[in-house]
Amino acid sequence: MRRQLAGSTVASAALAGLVLAGALAPSATAAPPEMPGKDLSKHVTGERVFKHLEAFQAIADAHGGNRAMGTSGYEASAEYVESVLRKSGYTPERQYFTFEQDVVDALALTAAGIEVPGPLYPAEFSPQTPQGGVTGPIVQPSDAMKHGCTAADWAGVDATGGVALVSRGSCAFSVKVLTASAAGAEAVIIYNNVSGPLNPTLGAEDPAYVPAVGISLEAGQAILAALADGGDPVATYDYQSHVEEFESFNVLASTRTGDPDNVVMLGAHLDSVEDGPGINDNGTGSAAILETAVQLARSGPLNNQVRFAWWGAEELGLIGSTHYVNDLVANDPEELDRIATYLNFDMVGSPNYTIGVYDANESTYDAPVPVPAGSVETEAVFTDYFDSIGQPWVDSEFSGRSDYQAFINNGIPASGLFTGADGIKTEEEAAIFGGTAGIRLDPNYHTPADDITNVDKTALDIMSRAIGHAAQKLAWSTEAINGVVPGGPGNS
Ligand code: DPN
Ligand code: ZN
C-alpha cells in the first residue's frame, strides 16, 4: 500500500525535476527514487550542534566541571536533552538500570623517594594490598629489556619480599606477575613501553597473583631516574577498593511517525568521565543526534521509525547500552529484531581529527568482534555520502569499543562515525585532513581540557551533516541493509 504511495510521490517529484532541470532530464529519469522532504545534510549543521555543546559546557561549569555518571551534571545533561526533545514533539523516556562498580578507597605508589605520577591503574584481576600497602626493595629482572617473562630473567636476583619493576613487552601481563611472584616479589609495577598510561589486565583471577599496577612509560622512567640519582631503592604500593551498587539511566526517544516494526537507531553516550566536561567525548555525539532528532521531526513523514538513545555509564564499561540490549534479549527479543541497524556516534569533533567511519567491510582493519550482516551496507550509507560530496574519509577500526558492542554481539548491524581519541595521527592522515602528525587525534581525551574551546568546528560540521543524512536516508529505506521495502508487507 505505502509502497505505491511512495512510488507515486517519487514519480511526480521526478517529473517536476524533468520540467525544471531541462537538459539534465535524461539522467534525472535514470536516477534512483529521491528521498522526499528537505535534505537533512543541509540542516543538521555544525553551527546548530555547537549550540547544544555550549549548553553541555554550561552544565559542566555549573556542576563541578563534569557530567559523569551519578552526578548532578549528568542529570542536568539529561534534562537538557529531554527539554529539547519535548519542544520538538518527542516523548523522551528514561530507562533506569543498576550496576556494580569498584570504588577505590586507597591508591598510591611511592618509589625511590618519589610519589609516582599517575594515572595508576591497578591491574584488572590483581589482588588488593593490605591497608598501608606493600613495602619492599625495588627489584628488576636481569634481562636487557626488563620484561621479566621467564624464571631465567629473575635468576640471580634476590626478589624475595621485593616490589618488582618490569616493562611492558614480550609476554602477557599475567606472565610477568606470575613470574615475579614466583621469584618472591610481593607486588609488581609494570611500566608502559610506549608513551602514555598503562591499564593492564591479567585476564582472569588467579590466587598466585600479587598486587600489580600499571604506570606510564614516563612514570617508569621517573622511577629509574630517581634510582640512578641515589633515591632510596624501596617502593610502597597501596591499593584497596570495594564494590558498590549504582543507578543510572538512558534517555530514549522515538519519532512519532515511521514504521515501528523497522526501526533505525542512533545512539551516543551522554556521560562524561569524572575528570572533565566531556565536550568532545561525548557532548559531540550527543548534540549531533539531538539536532538530528529536532530536524527529523520537521522533515515530514518517515517510512521507518527512528529511535534515538543517549546512553548512560558508557565510560564505566558501556553499561547503559549493554543494559538496553540485554533487557531486550531477555524480555522482548522481537523488539530487538525490529531494529534494522544501529548507528553509533562517540567523539565527532576531535581537535586533531580524521573523518573516520567504522570499518564494517574490514577494508583496512580486521575486526576483532563480530560484524553482523547489514553492517557493511550501514557503513556504505556514510562512505557513499562522503564520496558523493567529495569529502575524504578514512576507516576507523570496527573495534566494539563503544556503545555498538552490545548490538553487534546480538546480531544487530552497526556502523558509526569517529574523529579519533587516543590514536596517533599519521603523516598520511595529516596530509588528507591537516592537523599534526605524531600526536593524538584528541590530545584532551579524558582530561579537564576536553572542553568547548577544544572542539574542531570543521570536523563537527562534516560529521553532523553526515549524521543528518544517514538518519534521513535510513528513515526512508533500510532495504539495502535488511531487505525491508518501504511500505512492503509487514512494514505498514
Ligand atoms: N569509547 C571511547 C570513550 O568514550 O572513551 C572512545 C574510544 C573509542 C577510544 C574507540 C578509542 C577507540
Ligand atoms: Zn566516548
Short mmCIF file of C-alpha atoms and ligand atoms in Angstrom, two decimals:
data_model
loop_
_atom_site.label_atom_id
_atom_site.label_comp_id
_atom_site.label_asym_id
_atom_site.label_seq_id
_atom_site.Cartn_x
_atom_site.Cartn_y
_atom_site.Cartn_z
CA MET A 1 0.00 0.00 0.00
CA ARG A 2 2.53 2.56 1.17
CA ARG A 3 4.96 1.29 -1.43
CA GLN A 4 2.65 2.53 -4.16
CA LEU A 5 2.07 5.79 -2.40
CA ALA A 6 5.80 6.35 -2.07
CA GLY A 7 6.24 5.36 -5.70
CA SER A 8 3.77 7.90 -6.94
CA THR A 9 5.35 10.63 -4.83
CA VAL A 10 8.69 9.79 -6.38
CA ALA A 11 7.25 9.79 -9.89
CA SER A 12 5.80 13.25 -9.52
CA ALA A 13 9.00 14.54 -7.93
CA ALA A 14 10.97 13.16 -10.87
CA LEU A 15 8.52 14.76 -13.26
CA ALA A 16 8.93 18.10 -11.55
CA GLY A 17 12.68 17.62 -11.88
CA LEU A 18 12.25 16.94 -15.58
CA VAL A 19 10.40 20.17 -16.15
CA LEU A 20 12.75 22.27 -14.06
CA ALA A 21 16.06 20.65 -14.87
CA GLY A 22 15.64 20.76 -18.63
CA ALA A 23 18.90 19.49 -20.09
CA LEU A 24 19.51 17.31 -17.04
CA ALA A 25 16.32 15.39 -17.70
CA PRO A 26 17.80 12.22 -19.25
CA SER A 27 19.98 11.44 -16.23
CA ALA A 28 17.21 12.53 -13.86
CA THR A 29 14.88 9.86 -15.22
CA ALA A 30 17.52 7.16 -14.65
CA ALA A 31 18.24 8.31 -11.10
CA PRO A 32 17.07 6.22 -8.14
CA PRO A 33 14.00 7.48 -6.26
CA GLU A 34 14.79 10.68 -4.42
CA MET A 35 14.16 10.96 -0.73
CA PRO A 36 11.23 13.22 -0.01
CA GLY A 37 11.39 16.19 2.32
CA LYS A 38 14.20 18.60 2.99
CA ASP A 39 17.81 17.44 2.83
CA LEU A 40 18.93 16.94 6.42
CA SER A 41 22.60 17.22 5.49
CA LYS A 42 21.80 20.88 4.96
CA HIS A 43 20.00 21.31 8.27
CA VAL A 44 21.95 19.29 10.84
CA THR A 45 24.81 21.79 10.77
CA GLY A 46 27.85 22.11 12.97
CA GLU A 47 26.62 25.54 13.99
CA ARG A 48 23.33 24.20 15.33
CA VAL A 49 25.04 21.27 17.02
CA PHE A 50 27.53 23.64 18.64
CA LYS A 51 24.65 25.39 20.46
CA HIS A 52 23.94 22.13 22.27
CA LEU A 53 27.64 21.80 23.09
CA GLU A 54 27.54 25.24 24.69
CA ALA A 55 24.66 24.00 26.82
CA PHE A 56 26.68 20.94 27.89
CA GLN A 57 29.67 23.15 28.72
CA ALA A 58 27.50 25.48 30.81
CA ILE A 59 26.10 22.43 32.61
CA ALA A 60 29.60 21.12 33.38
CA ASP A 61 30.66 24.57 34.60
CA ALA A 62 27.67 24.75 36.93
CA HIS A 63 28.15 21.21 38.26
CA GLY A 64 31.76 20.86 39.35
CA GLY A 65 33.35 20.58 35.92
CA ASN A 66 31.96 17.29 34.66
CA ARG A 67 28.85 15.42 33.54
CA ALA A 68 29.80 11.97 34.81
CA MET A 69 27.51 9.08 35.74
CA GLY A 70 25.74 9.66 39.04
CA THR A 71 26.41 13.41 39.17
CA SER A 72 24.12 16.42 39.01
CA GLY A 73 25.94 17.28 35.76
CA TYR A 74 24.66 14.06 34.21
CA GLU A 75 21.14 14.72 35.46
CA ALA A 76 21.24 18.27 34.05
CA SER A 77 22.56 16.97 30.71
CA ALA A 78 19.65 14.54 30.52
CA GLU A 79 17.15 17.27 31.42
CA TYR A 80 18.56 19.46 28.67
CA VAL A 81 18.24 16.68 26.08
CA GLU A 82 14.72 15.90 27.28
CA SER A 83 13.59 19.51 27.14
CA VAL A 84 14.88 19.98 23.56
CA LEU A 85 13.19 16.73 22.55
CA ARG A 86 9.86 17.72 24.11
CA LYS A 87 9.88 21.04 22.26
CA SER A 88 10.19 19.03 19.05
CA GLY A 89 7.23 16.85 19.89
CA TYR A 90 9.04 13.79 21.24
CA THR A 91 8.13 11.97 24.42
CA PRO A 92 11.52 11.03 25.86
CA GLU A 93 11.70 8.19 28.35
CA ARG A 94 14.29 7.28 30.91
CA GLN A 95 15.38 3.69 31.23
CA TYR A 96 16.91 3.16 34.66
CA PHE A 97 19.43 0.43 35.41
CA THR A 98 21.63 -0.59 38.31
CA PHE A 99 25.12 -2.00 38.21
CA GLU A 100 28.02 -2.83 40.48
CA GLN A 101 31.27 -0.97 40.30
CA ASP A 102 34.55 -0.87 42.20
CA VAL A 103 35.06 2.14 44.41
CA VAL A 104 38.67 2.94 45.24
CA ASP A 105 39.44 3.56 48.93
CA ALA A 106 43.20 3.99 48.60
CA LEU A 107 45.55 4.09 45.63
CA ALA A 108 49.13 5.34 45.90
CA LEU A 109 52.59 4.38 44.75
CA THR A 110 55.88 5.74 46.03
CA ALA A 111 59.22 4.51 44.74
CA ALA A 112 62.84 5.59 45.13
CA GLY A 113 61.67 8.52 47.22
CA ILE A 114 59.21 9.95 44.70
CA GLU A 115 55.45 9.86 44.55
CA VAL A 116 54.96 8.11 41.22
CA PRO A 117 52.95 10.27 38.82
CA GLY A 118 49.54 8.87 37.80
CA PRO A 119 47.40 7.64 36.40
CA LEU A 120 47.91 4.45 38.38
CA TYR A 121 45.91 1.51 37.07
CA PRO A 122 45.62 -1.47 39.41
CA ALA A 123 45.84 -4.44 37.04
CA GLU A 124 42.44 -5.97 36.42
CA PHE A 125 42.09 -9.23 38.44
CA SER A 126 45.10 -8.46 40.63
CA PRO A 127 44.50 -8.54 44.40
CA GLN A 128 44.41 -5.55 46.72
CA THR A 129 47.18 -4.79 49.17
CA PRO A 130 46.68 -4.80 52.92
CA GLN A 131 45.88 -1.37 54.37
CA GLY A 132 49.04 0.70 54.40
CA GLY A 133 50.28 -1.11 51.31
CA VAL A 134 53.11 -3.47 50.42
CA THR A 135 56.59 -2.10 51.04
CA GLY A 136 59.80 -3.70 49.81
CA PRO A 137 63.03 -3.20 47.95
CA ILE A 138 62.67 -2.33 44.26
CA VAL A 139 63.80 -5.34 42.24
CA GLN A 140 64.27 -5.62 38.47
CA PRO A 141 64.69 -8.67 36.25
CA SER A 142 68.09 -9.23 34.67
CA ASP A 143 67.00 -9.34 31.01
CA ALA A 144 68.10 -6.35 28.97
CA MET A 145 64.57 -5.18 28.21
CA LYS A 146 63.41 -5.66 31.83
CA HIS A 147 60.44 -7.69 30.58
CA GLY A 148 60.70 -10.36 33.26
CA CYS A 149 58.87 -13.02 31.25
CA THR A 150 60.77 -16.15 32.35
CA ALA A 151 62.21 -17.57 35.55
CA ALA A 152 65.65 -17.18 33.94
CA ASP A 153 65.08 -13.41 33.82
CA TRP A 154 64.91 -13.48 37.62
CA ALA A 155 67.73 -15.98 38.17
CA GLY A 156 70.42 -14.45 40.33
CA VAL A 157 68.13 -11.63 41.50
CA ASP A 158 67.05 -11.69 45.15
CA ALA A 159 63.41 -10.68 44.68
CA THR A 160 62.16 -12.03 48.00
CA GLY A 161 59.82 -9.52 49.63
CA GLY A 162 60.54 -7.06 46.85
CA VAL A 163 58.42 -4.81 44.66
CA ALA A 164 59.18 -5.86 41.08
CA LEU A 165 59.64 -3.13 38.48
CA VAL A 166 59.13 -4.51 34.95
CA SER A 167 58.49 -3.15 31.49
CA ARG A 168 55.55 -3.99 29.28
CA GLY A 169 56.54 -6.22 26.36
CA SER A 170 57.26 -9.77 25.08
CA CYS A 171 54.66 -11.60 27.19
CA ALA A 172 51.26 -11.20 28.82
CA PHE A 173 50.94 -9.07 31.96
CA SER A 174 49.73 -12.18 33.79
CA VAL A 175 53.01 -13.97 32.92
CA LYS A 176 55.06 -11.05 34.26
CA VAL A 177 53.11 -11.04 37.52
CA LEU A 178 53.27 -14.84 37.99
CA THR A 179 56.98 -14.92 37.17
CA ALA A 180 57.84 -12.08 39.56
CA SER A 181 55.68 -13.56 42.27
CA ALA A 182 57.33 -16.99 41.82
CA ALA A 183 60.67 -15.24 42.24
CA GLY A 184 59.45 -13.91 45.58
CA ALA A 185 58.13 -10.43 44.77
CA GLU A 186 55.19 -9.17 46.86
CA ALA A 187 53.97 -6.60 44.33
CA VAL A 188 54.61 -5.71 40.68
CA ILE A 189 54.88 -2.35 38.95
CA ILE A 190 54.54 -2.57 35.16
CA TYR A 191 55.54 0.48 33.14
CA ASN A 192 54.48 1.10 29.57
CA ASN A 193 56.95 0.59 26.74
CA VAL A 194 55.41 3.40 24.70
CA SER A 195 54.50 6.91 25.79
CA GLY A 196 51.30 7.16 27.85
CA PRO A 197 49.49 5.36 30.66
CA LEU A 198 49.12 1.60 31.01
CA ASN A 199 45.91 -0.09 32.12
CA PRO A 200 46.82 -3.78 32.32
CA THR A 201 44.56 -6.77 32.69
CA LEU A 202 45.60 -10.17 33.97
CA GLY A 203 42.76 -11.85 32.08
CA ALA A 204 41.21 -13.79 34.97
CA GLU A 205 41.62 -14.30 38.68
CA ASP A 206 44.46 -16.45 39.96
CA PRO A 207 45.38 -16.96 43.62
CA ALA A 208 49.06 -16.86 42.62
CA TYR A 209 48.84 -13.20 41.62
CA VAL A 210 50.33 -10.48 43.81
CA PRO A 211 49.09 -6.86 43.69
CA ALA A 212 50.11 -5.30 40.36
CA VAL A 213 49.82 -1.78 39.00
CA GLY A 214 50.26 -0.25 35.55
CA ILE A 215 52.02 3.09 35.11
CA SER A 216 53.07 5.20 32.13
CA LEU A 217 56.45 4.95 30.42
CA GLU A 218 57.19 8.44 31.73
CA ALA A 219 56.42 7.38 35.31
CA GLY A 220 58.63 4.29 34.90
CA GLN A 221 61.46 6.47 33.65
CA ALA A 222 60.95 8.82 36.60
CA ILE A 223 61.46 5.90 39.00
CA LEU A 224 64.58 4.75 37.15
CA ALA A 225 65.94 8.32 37.16
CA ALA A 226 65.27 8.64 40.91
CA LEU A 227 67.05 5.32 41.50
CA ALA A 228 70.03 6.44 39.41
CA ASP A 229 70.05 9.65 41.45
CA GLY A 230 70.55 7.61 44.58
CA GLY A 231 66.94 7.58 45.75
CA ASP A 232 66.07 5.05 48.48
CA PRO A 233 65.53 1.80 46.45
CA VAL A 234 62.27 0.99 48.19
CA ALA A 235 58.67 1.12 46.93
CA THR A 236 55.26 1.12 48.61
CA TYR A 237 52.15 0.21 46.67
CA ASP A 238 48.85 0.76 48.44
CA TYR A 239 45.51 -0.23 46.94
CA GLN A 240 42.13 -1.08 48.43
CA SER A 241 38.69 -0.92 46.86
CA HIS A 242 35.19 -2.19 47.48
CA VAL A 243 32.17 -2.93 45.31
CA GLU A 244 29.12 -0.64 45.39
CA GLU A 245 25.80 -0.63 43.58
CA PHE A 246 24.96 2.40 41.41
CA GLU A 247 21.94 3.50 39.45
CA SER A 248 21.91 5.48 36.21
CA PHE A 249 19.68 5.77 33.15
CA ASN A 250 19.49 6.05 29.38
CA VAL A 251 17.30 8.61 27.62
CA LEU A 252 15.30 7.19 24.70
CA ALA A 253 13.01 8.87 22.20
CA SER A 254 11.37 7.63 19.00
CA THR A 255 9.88 9.52 16.10
CA ARG A 256 6.10 9.72 16.12
CA THR A 257 5.92 8.56 12.54
CA GLY A 258 7.58 5.72 10.66
CA ASP A 259 7.12 2.01 10.87
CA PRO A 260 7.75 0.79 14.44
CA ASP A 261 8.41 -2.69 13.02
CA ASN A 262 11.50 -1.43 11.22
CA VAL A 263 13.44 0.88 13.49
CA VAL A 264 16.65 2.75 12.77
CA MET A 265 18.58 3.51 15.95
CA LEU A 266 21.07 6.31 16.53
CA GLY A 267 22.98 6.39 19.81
CA ALA A 268 25.59 8.44 21.65
CA HIS A 269 26.76 8.27 25.25
CA LEU A 270 25.70 11.21 27.34
CA ASP A 271 28.02 10.68 30.31
CA SER A 272 31.47 12.25 30.56
CA VAL A 273 34.40 10.95 32.54
CA GLU A 274 34.81 12.37 36.05
CA ASP A 275 37.95 14.19 35.01
CA GLY A 276 36.38 16.71 32.68
CA PRO A 277 33.35 18.21 30.95
CA GLY A 278 33.42 15.65 28.12
CA ILE A 279 32.55 18.05 25.34
CA ASN A 280 34.18 16.13 22.51
CA ASP A 281 33.74 12.83 24.40
CA ASN A 282 30.85 12.72 24.03
CA GLY A 283 28.98 16.01 24.02
CA THR A 284 29.56 15.99 20.27
CA GLY A 285 27.79 12.71 19.50
CA SER A 286 25.01 13.56 21.96
CA ALA A 287 24.50 17.02 20.47
CA ALA A 288 24.64 15.78 16.87
CA ILE A 289 21.93 13.16 17.35
CA LEU A 290 19.86 15.67 19.35
CA GLU A 291 19.90 18.15 16.46
CA THR A 292 19.17 15.26 14.08
CA ALA A 293 16.09 14.43 16.17
CA VAL A 294 14.99 18.08 16.03
CA GLN A 295 15.43 18.34 12.28
CA LEU A 296 13.94 14.93 11.53
CA ALA A 297 10.77 15.86 13.42
CA ARG A 298 10.35 18.76 10.99
CA SER A 299 11.13 16.86 7.84
CA GLY A 300 7.76 15.28 7.13
CA PRO A 301 6.53 11.67 7.27
CA LEU A 302 9.04 8.83 7.54
CA ASN A 303 8.83 5.27 6.26
CA ASN A 304 10.81 3.82 9.16
CA GLN A 305 10.73 4.83 12.79
CA VAL A 306 13.92 6.40 14.09
CA ARG A 307 14.87 5.89 17.73
CA PHE A 308 17.46 8.00 19.49
CA ALA A 309 19.38 6.85 22.55
CA TRP A 310 21.54 8.85 24.92
CA TRP A 311 23.40 6.16 26.82
CA GLY A 312 24.36 6.33 30.48
CA ALA A 313 27.54 5.00 32.09
CA GLU A 314 29.42 4.30 28.86
CA GLU A 315 32.63 5.46 30.46
CA LEU A 316 32.27 2.83 33.17
CA GLY A 317 32.10 0.00 30.64
CA LEU A 318 29.34 0.53 28.02
CA ILE A 319 26.83 -0.13 30.77
CA GLY A 320 23.70 1.73 29.59
CA SER A 321 23.75 0.42 26.02
CA THR A 322 24.51 -3.10 27.23
CA HIS A 323 21.58 -2.89 29.61
CA TYR A 324 19.27 -1.75 26.81
CA VAL A 325 20.23 -4.62 24.52
CA ASN A 326 20.39 -7.29 27.23
CA ASP A 327 16.98 -6.24 28.51
CA LEU A 328 15.51 -6.74 25.03
CA VAL A 329 17.30 -10.07 24.60
CA ALA A 330 15.83 -11.31 27.89
CA ASN A 331 12.40 -9.72 27.85
CA ASP A 332 11.44 -8.68 24.33
CA PRO A 333 13.57 -10.35 21.65
CA GLU A 334 11.01 -9.45 18.98
CA GLU A 335 11.56 -5.78 19.71
CA LEU A 336 15.29 -6.31 19.25
CA ASP A 337 14.56 -7.92 15.86
CA ARG A 338 12.71 -4.78 14.84
CA ILE A 339 15.94 -2.78 14.98
CA ALA A 340 17.13 -2.62 11.39
CA THR A 341 20.52 -1.10 12.19
CA TYR A 342 22.33 0.84 14.91
CA LEU A 343 24.46 3.94 14.27
CA ASN A 344 26.92 5.00 16.96
CA PHE A 345 28.49 8.41 17.45
CA ASP A 346 31.20 8.70 20.07
CA MET A 347 33.55 11.68 19.55
CA VAL A 348 32.85 13.56 16.33
CA GLY A 349 34.70 16.85 16.93
CA SER A 350 38.27 15.86 17.80
CA PRO A 351 40.74 18.76 17.58
CA ASN A 352 43.32 16.81 15.54
CA TYR A 353 40.62 14.92 13.70
CA THR A 354 40.26 12.36 10.98
CA ILE A 355 36.90 11.77 9.33
CA GLY A 356 36.57 8.14 10.38
CA VAL A 357 33.89 5.62 9.51
CA TYR A 358 33.61 2.32 11.41
CA ASP A 359 35.23 -0.15 9.03
CA ALA A 360 32.48 -2.75 8.83
CA ASN A 361 33.69 -4.12 5.49
CA GLU A 362 37.14 -4.61 7.03
CA SER A 363 38.79 -2.98 4.05
CA THR A 364 41.51 -1.57 6.31
CA TYR A 365 41.25 -3.38 9.67
CA ASP A 366 40.27 -6.94 10.56
CA ALA A 367 37.50 -6.55 13.11
CA PRO A 368 38.24 -8.24 16.46
CA VAL A 369 34.48 -8.55 17.05
CA PRO A 370 31.51 -9.99 15.13
CA VAL A 371 30.33 -7.88 12.18
CA PRO A 372 26.63 -8.68 11.67
CA ALA A 373 25.22 -8.86 8.15
CA GLY A 374 23.99 -5.42 7.12
CA SER A 375 26.86 -3.59 8.82
CA VAL A 376 28.74 -3.26 5.54
CA GLU A 377 25.68 -1.62 3.97
CA THR A 378 25.32 0.60 7.03
CA GLU A 379 28.92 1.77 6.66
CA ALA A 380 28.21 2.46 2.98
CA VAL A 381 25.50 4.98 3.91
CA PHE A 382 28.28 7.16 5.35
CA THR A 383 31.01 6.42 2.84
CA ASP A 384 28.68 6.87 -0.17
CA TYR A 385 27.60 10.21 1.27
CA PHE A 386 31.18 11.39 1.81
CA ASP A 387 32.15 10.20 -1.68
CA SER A 388 29.15 12.00 -3.19
CA ILE A 389 30.26 15.34 -1.74
CA GLY A 390 33.97 14.78 -2.35
CA GLN A 391 34.75 14.59 1.37
CA PRO A 392 37.79 12.40 2.12
CA TRP A 393 37.32 9.83 4.89
CA VAL A 394 39.32 7.02 6.46
CA ASP A 395 38.39 3.74 8.03
CA SER A 396 38.25 3.55 11.79
CA GLU A 397 38.58 0.10 13.33
CA PHE A 398 35.26 -1.73 13.88
CA SER A 399 36.50 -2.46 17.37
CA GLY A 400 33.38 -2.63 19.50
CA ARG A 401 34.99 -0.03 21.80
CA SER A 402 31.80 1.96 22.26
CA ASP A 403 28.05 1.55 22.60
CA TYR A 404 27.58 -0.54 19.45
CA GLN A 405 29.25 -3.50 21.15
CA ALA A 406 26.12 -4.98 22.70
CA PHE A 407 24.24 -4.55 19.41
CA ILE A 408 26.81 -6.36 17.27
CA ASN A 409 27.19 -9.07 19.89
CA ASN A 410 23.48 -9.74 19.39
CA GLY A 411 23.39 -9.70 15.61
CA ILE A 412 22.22 -6.13 15.00
CA PRO A 413 24.14 -4.48 12.18
CA ALA A 414 26.01 -1.31 13.08
CA SER A 415 28.41 1.34 11.95
CA GLY A 416 29.23 4.85 13.07
CA LEU A 417 31.50 7.85 12.86
CA PHE A 418 34.60 8.71 14.87
CA THR A 419 37.09 11.57 14.65
CA GLY A 420 39.61 9.95 16.99
CA ALA A 421 40.62 9.66 20.64
CA ASP A 422 43.97 8.35 21.89
CA GLY A 423 45.18 7.15 18.49
CA ILE A 424 48.19 8.94 16.99
CA LYS A 425 47.71 10.89 13.75
CA THR A 426 49.75 9.50 10.86
CA GLU A 427 51.59 11.57 8.24
CA GLU A 428 49.12 10.28 5.66
CA GLU A 429 46.16 11.42 7.73
CA ALA A 430 47.73 14.84 8.27
CA ALA A 431 48.18 15.14 4.51
CA ILE A 432 44.47 14.44 3.99
CA PHE A 433 42.88 16.31 6.90
CA GLY A 434 45.54 18.74 8.11
CA GLY A 435 46.38 18.81 11.81
CA THR A 436 49.52 17.45 13.44
CA ALA A 437 51.06 14.05 12.75
CA GLY A 438 52.66 12.19 15.64
CA ILE A 439 50.28 13.40 18.34
CA ARG A 440 46.90 12.09 19.46
CA LEU A 441 43.76 12.77 17.48
CA ASP A 442 42.29 14.18 20.69
CA PRO A 443 45.14 15.34 22.95
CA ASN A 444 42.50 16.24 25.59
CA TYR A 445 40.89 12.80 25.64
CA HIS A 446 39.53 12.10 29.15
CA THR A 447 41.11 15.24 30.63
CA PRO A 448 39.73 18.53 32.02
CA ALA A 449 40.77 20.17 28.72
CA ASP A 450 38.09 18.28 26.78
CA ASP A 451 36.07 21.48 26.73
CA ILE A 452 34.20 23.71 24.29
CA THR A 453 37.40 25.51 23.23
CA ASN A 454 38.92 22.23 22.05
CA VAL A 455 36.26 21.01 19.64
CA ASP A 456 37.07 21.26 15.95
CA LYS A 457 34.16 23.01 14.27
CA THR A 458 35.04 21.79 10.78
CA ALA A 459 35.02 18.15 11.87
CA LEU A 460 31.83 18.70 13.85
CA ASP A 461 30.11 20.23 10.83
CA ILE A 462 31.19 17.47 8.44
CA MET A 463 30.10 14.74 10.83
CA SER A 464 26.83 16.41 11.88
CA ARG A 465 25.67 16.71 8.29
CA ALA A 466 26.62 13.09 7.63
CA ILE A 467 24.58 12.00 10.66
CA GLY A 468 21.59 14.02 9.47
CA HIS A 469 21.93 12.48 6.03
CA ALA A 470 22.21 8.92 7.35
CA ALA A 471 19.17 9.31 9.60
CA GLN A 472 17.08 10.67 6.76
CA LYS A 473 18.25 8.10 4.25
CA LEU A 474 17.59 5.17 6.58
CA ALA A 475 14.26 6.60 7.70
CA TRP A 476 13.39 6.48 4.02
CA SER A 477 14.67 2.95 3.40
CA THR A 478 16.76 0.23 5.01
CA GLU A 479 16.26 -2.06 2.04
CA ALA A 480 19.98 -2.33 1.32
CA ILE A 481 20.59 -3.36 4.93
CA ASN A 482 17.78 -5.76 5.78
CA GLY A 483 15.74 -6.11 2.59
CA VAL A 484 12.71 -4.34 4.05
CA VAL A 485 10.98 -2.49 1.24
CA PRO A 486 9.35 0.77 2.34
CA GLY A 487 5.63 0.16 2.58
CA GLY A 488 6.08 -3.54 1.84
CA PRO A 489 4.30 -6.37 3.67
CA GLY A 490 4.79 -6.20 7.41
CA ASN A 491 6.06 -2.68 7.11
CA SER A 492 2.98 -0.53 7.36
N1 DPN B 1 34.84 4.60 23.90
C1 DPN B 1 35.52 5.81 23.93
C2 DPN B 1 35.27 6.65 25.12
O1 DPN B 1 34.14 7.01 25.31
O2 DPN B 1 36.20 6.94 25.85
C3 DPN B 1 36.46 6.31 22.97
C4 DPN B 1 37.22 5.39 22.05
C5 DPN B 1 36.58 4.65 21.09
C6 DPN B 1 38.58 5.32 22.16
C7 DPN B 1 37.30 3.82 20.25
C8 DPN B 1 39.31 4.51 21.33
C9 DPN B 1 38.67 3.76 20.36
ZN ZN B 2 33.21 8.36 24.49
#
